[in-house]
Amino acid sequence: MDRQYSPSRATKVRGLRGRTLYVVDLENMACTCEPSAGDVARIRTRIHAAVEPGHGDHTVIAVSHHNAPAAYFGWTGSAQRLARSGKDGADTALLEVIEDILWVAAHYDQVVLASGDHAFAYAVAALKAAGIRVVVISPDRGFSEQMRLAAGRDLVRLGPSIPSNVIALFTETKDAV
């Protein structure tokens, strides 16, 4: 008997409806090749404010091995932490997590990808073609045109990390007496 794969059927059978897989390229989201633990904590807060995690969701974060301490201690809570060296090492590690599209479709209804790197554009398109909702969270800077096109309407642009009313406090000048 030959069975057709159905993402919706597979997730219903396993009772995993509503789960989200968060895939986070920390260096890209921090807009630096050397994020601090504070940068990582702010990124986590901003991502979870944009797309609130639910029970049973899974998070995977990745960085170069040089940034592993900042990433591992800055990201509080449950997450699979990956470190890989070399050119695009963290990107490669994250792409391996989502490369088996049928497995991802069987376990998650939605993937939240936090990166603006063009290396993920094909994966975003492939996941969407498999019927998985993909939300792309863009970094403040460095968002590629390929990712913008792949994300389509499911693009979340984070606001500035410093609220505008705080910035306004520092632009006023006071006369000294």
mmCIF file of C-alpha atoms in Angstrom:
data_model
loop_
_atom_site.group_PDB
_atom_site.id
_atom_site.type_symbol
_atom_site.label_atom_id
_atom_site.label_comp_id
_atom_site.label_asym_id
_atom_site.label_seq_id
_atom_site.Cartn_x
_atom_site.Cartn_y
_atom_site.Cartn_z
ATOM 1 C CA MET A 1 0.000 0.000 0.000
ATOM 2 C CA ASP A 2 1.454 3.324 -1.071
ATOM 3 C CA ARG A 3 0.684 6.270 1.232
ATOM 4 C CA GLN A 4 0.823 9.900 0.254
ATOM 5 C CA TYR A 5 2.521 12.232 2.720
ATOM 6 C CA SER A 6 0.225 14.848 4.211
ATOM 7 C CA PRO A 7 1.687 17.392 6.650
ATOM 8 C CA SER A 8 -1.706 18.100 8.224
ATOM 9 C CA ARG A 9 -2.469 14.379 8.674
ATOM 10 C CA ALA A 10 0.958 13.646 10.169
ATOM 11 C CA THR A 11 0.698 16.374 12.767
ATOM 12 C CA LYS A 12 -2.870 15.434 13.703
ATOM 13 C CA VAL A 13 -1.878 11.819 14.256
ATOM 14 C CA ARG A 14 0.980 12.806 16.543
ATOM 15 C CA GLY A 15 -1.064 15.457 18.355
ATOM 16 C CA LEU A 16 1.509 18.150 17.639
ATOM 17 C CA ARG A 17 -0.774 20.811 16.173
ATOM 18 C CA GLY A 18 0.237 24.365 16.810
ATOM 19 C CA ARG A 19 3.948 23.821 17.487
ATOM 20 C CA THR A 20 6.465 26.354 16.244
ATOM 21 C CA LEU A 21 10.127 25.861 15.423
ATOM 22 C CA TYR A 22 12.221 28.980 16.060
ATOM 23 C CA VAL A 23 15.450 29.097 14.047
ATOM 24 C CA VAL A 24 17.704 31.994 15.106
ATOM 25 C CA ASP A 25 20.869 33.230 13.409
ATOM 26 C CA LEU A 26 22.187 35.239 16.367
ATOM 27 C CA GLU A 27 25.094 37.006 14.665
ATOM 28 C CA ASN A 28 22.866 38.134 11.806
ATOM 29 C CA MET A 29 20.161 39.338 14.185
ATOM 30 C CA ALA A 30 22.733 41.199 16.312
ATOM 31 C CA CYS A 31 24.147 42.835 13.153
ATOM 32 C CA THR A 32 27.651 42.033 14.382
ATOM 33 C CA CYS A 33 30.104 39.174 14.166
ATOM 34 C CA GLU A 34 30.760 39.445 17.927
ATOM 35 C CA PRO A 35 27.474 39.707 19.843
ATOM 36 C CA SER A 36 27.636 40.106 23.606
ATOM 37 C CA ALA A 37 25.475 38.183 26.074
ATOM 38 C CA GLY A 38 23.425 41.384 26.456
ATOM 39 C CA ASP A 39 22.905 41.564 22.681
ATOM 40 C CA VAL A 40 21.708 37.964 22.695
ATOM 41 C CA ALA A 41 19.303 38.606 25.577
ATOM 42 C CA ARG A 42 17.830 41.631 23.756
ATOM 43 C CA ILE A 43 17.433 39.609 20.563
ATOM 44 C CA ARG A 44 15.562 36.881 22.459
ATOM 45 C CA THR A 45 13.251 39.424 24.051
ATOM 46 C CA ARG A 46 12.532 41.149 20.733
ATOM 47 C CA ILE A 47 11.879 37.885 18.860
ATOM 48 C CA HIS A 48 9.521 36.597 21.535
ATOM 49 C CA ALA A 49 7.714 39.948 21.629
ATOM 50 C CA ALA A 50 7.159 39.712 17.866
ATOM 51 C CA VAL A 51 6.058 36.043 17.822
ATOM 52 C CA GLU A 52 5.154 34.804 21.278
ATOM 53 C CA PRO A 53 6.319 31.258 22.009
ATOM 54 C CA GLY A 54 3.839 28.645 23.123
ATOM 55 C CA HIS A 55 3.972 25.390 25.048
ATOM 56 C CA GLY A 56 5.869 22.713 23.136
ATOM 57 C CA ASP A 57 7.675 25.098 20.806
ATOM 58 C CA HIS A 58 11.291 24.383 19.989
ATOM 59 C CA THR A 59 14.100 26.934 19.574
ATOM 60 C CA VAL A 60 17.433 26.438 17.837
ATOM 61 C CA ILE A 61 20.102 29.151 18.016
ATOM 62 C CA ALA A 62 23.467 29.141 16.280
ATOM 63 C CA VAL A 63 26.699 31.143 16.296
ATOM 64 C CA SER A 64 30.368 30.773 15.508
ATOM 65 C CA HIS A 65 32.264 28.899 18.217
ATOM 66 C CA HIS A 66 33.991 32.203 19.097
ATOM 67 C CA ASN A 67 30.631 33.602 20.226
ATOM 68 C CA ALA A 68 29.348 30.482 21.964
ATOM 69 C CA PRO A 69 29.751 31.762 25.557
ATOM 70 C CA ALA A 70 27.819 34.972 24.841
ATOM 71 C CA ALA A 71 25.102 33.045 23.016
ATOM 72 C CA TYR A 72 24.808 30.241 25.516
ATOM 73 C CA PHE A 73 24.630 32.496 28.566
ATOM 74 C CA GLY A 74 22.727 35.358 26.944
ATOM 75 C CA TRP A 75 19.852 33.211 25.652
ATOM 76 C CA THR A 76 17.895 32.223 28.729
ATOM 77 C CA GLY A 77 15.369 29.454 28.677
ATOM 78 C CA SER A 78 15.138 26.319 26.663
ATOM 79 C CA ALA A 79 16.948 26.228 23.312
ATOM 80 C CA GLN A 80 19.124 23.917 21.321
ATOM 81 C CA ARG A 81 22.451 25.744 21.128
ATOM 82 C CA LEU A 82 24.692 25.151 18.112
ATOM 83 C CA ALA A 83 28.174 26.470 17.400
ATOM 84 C CA ARG A 84 29.992 25.953 14.151
ATOM 85 C CA SER A 85 33.144 27.559 12.823
ATOM 86 C CA GLY A 86 34.168 28.546 9.351
ATOM 87 C CA LYS A 87 32.605 30.695 6.696
ATOM 88 C CA ASP A 88 28.840 30.646 7.252
ATOM 89 C CA GLY A 89 29.251 27.956 9.929
ATOM 90 C CA ALA A 90 26.222 29.002 11.978
ATOM 91 C CA ASP A 91 24.108 29.308 8.825
ATOM 92 C CA THR A 92 25.103 25.786 7.772
ATOM 93 C CA ALA A 93 24.229 24.402 11.211
ATOM 94 C CA LEU A 94 20.778 26.008 11.099
ATOM 95 C CA LEU A 95 20.146 24.883 7.529
ATOM 96 C CA GLU A 96 20.858 21.307 8.607
ATOM 97 C CA VAL A 97 18.121 21.629 11.242
ATOM 98 C CA ILE A 98 15.486 22.474 8.615
ATOM 99 C CA GLU A 99 16.864 20.530 5.633
ATOM 100 C CA ASP A 100 14.512 17.563 6.131
ATOM 101 C CA ILE A 101 11.386 19.408 5.139
ATOM 102 C CA LEU A 102 9.110 16.385 5.501
ATOM 103 C CA TRP A 103 10.300 15.883 9.082
ATOM 104 C CA VAL A 104 9.780 19.565 9.891
ATOM 105 C CA ALA A 105 6.300 19.452 8.330
ATOM 106 C CA ALA A 106 5.411 16.390 10.405
ATOM 107 C CA HIS A 107 6.435 18.042 13.677
ATOM 108 C CA TYR A 108 5.658 21.757 13.332
ATOM 109 C CA ASP A 109 2.894 23.929 11.922
ATOM 110 C CA GLN A 110 5.059 27.000 11.756
ATOM 111 C CA VAL A 111 8.715 27.948 11.456
ATOM 112 C CA VAL A 112 9.932 31.318 12.694
ATOM 113 C CA LEU A 113 13.232 32.156 11.038
ATOM 114 C CA ALA A 114 15.111 35.069 12.589
ATOM 115 C CA SER A 115 17.701 36.057 9.998
ATOM 116 C CA GLY A 116 18.081 38.266 6.991
ATOM 117 C CA ASP A 117 20.774 36.157 5.382
ATOM 118 C CA HIS A 118 20.197 35.170 1.753
ATOM 119 C CA ALA A 119 21.442 31.646 2.570
ATOM 120 C CA PHE A 120 18.004 30.875 4.053
ATOM 121 C CA ALA A 121 15.882 32.133 1.137
ATOM 122 C CA TYR A 122 15.690 28.765 -0.629
ATOM 123 C CA ALA A 123 14.829 26.976 2.642
ATOM 124 C CA VAL A 124 12.035 29.475 3.344
ATOM 125 C CA ALA A 125 10.566 28.896 -0.127
ATOM 126 C CA ALA A 126 10.852 25.107 0.221
ATOM 127 C CA LEU A 127 9.185 25.082 3.652
ATOM 128 C CA LYS A 128 6.324 27.220 2.341
ATOM 129 C CA ALA A 129 5.922 24.909 -0.651
ATOM 130 C CA ALA A 130 5.530 22.009 1.810
ATOM 131 C CA GLY A 131 2.600 23.808 3.441
ATOM 132 C CA ILE A 132 4.416 25.091 6.507
ATOM 133 C CA ARG A 133 3.767 28.670 7.563
ATOM 134 C CA VAL A 134 7.097 30.480 7.712
ATOM 135 C CA VAL A 135 7.467 33.804 9.495
ATOM 136 C CA VAL A 136 10.705 35.640 8.796
ATOM 137 C CA ILE A 137 11.912 38.101 11.412
ATOM 138 C CA SER A 138 14.284 40.605 9.881
ATOM 139 C CA PRO A 139 17.266 42.107 11.651
ATOM 140 C CA ASP A 140 17.585 45.876 12.017
ATOM 141 C CA ARG A 141 20.153 45.936 9.197
ATOM 142 C CA GLY A 142 21.452 43.469 6.628
ATOM 143 C CA PHE A 143 18.211 42.058 5.245
ATOM 144 C CA SER A 144 18.767 40.497 1.814
ATOM 145 C CA GLU A 145 16.484 41.013 -1.155
ATOM 146 C CA GLN A 146 16.227 37.232 -1.649
ATOM 147 C CA MET A 147 14.909 36.811 1.903
ATOM 148 C CA ARG A 148 12.431 39.654 1.451
ATOM 149 C CA LEU A 149 11.066 37.959 -1.665
ATOM 150 C CA ALA A 150 10.955 34.510 -0.034
ATOM 151 C CA ALA A 151 9.232 35.864 3.096
ATOM 152 C CA GLY A 152 6.511 37.696 1.205
ATOM 153 C CA ARG A 153 3.692 38.785 3.488
ATOM 154 C CA ASP A 154 5.040 36.766 6.406
ATOM 155 C CA LEU A 155 7.783 39.246 7.192
ATOM 156 C CA VAL A 156 8.088 40.802 10.638
ATOM 157 C CA ARG A 157 10.279 43.854 10.862
ATOM 158 C CA LEU A 158 11.384 44.524 14.387
ATOM 159 C CA GLY A 159 11.135 48.086 15.530
ATOM 160 C CA PRO A 160 14.167 49.945 16.818
ATOM 161 C CA SER A 161 15.746 48.337 19.862
ATOM 162 C CA ILE A 162 15.612 51.682 21.678
ATOM 163 C CA PRO A 163 12.135 53.244 21.900
ATOM 164 C CA SER A 164 11.790 56.608 20.152
ATOM 165 C CA ASN A 165 10.756 58.387 23.382
ATOM 166 C CA VAL A 166 14.059 57.331 24.987
ATOM 167 C CA ILE A 167 16.008 58.650 22.006
ATOM 168 C CA ALA A 168 14.104 61.927 22.284
ATOM 169 C CA LEU A 169 15.313 62.348 25.874
ATOM 170 C CA PHE A 170 18.900 62.505 24.677
ATOM 171 C CA THR A 171 18.341 64.934 21.818
ATOM 172 C CA GLU A 172 17.251 67.819 24.039
ATOM 173 C CA THR A 173 19.942 70.189 25.213
ATOM 174 C CA LYS A 174 19.864 72.056 28.484
ATOM 175 C CA ASP A 175 21.582 75.303 29.260
ATOM 176 C CA ALA A 176 23.957 75.252 32.198
ATOM 177 C CA VAL A 177 23.353 77.932 34.826
#
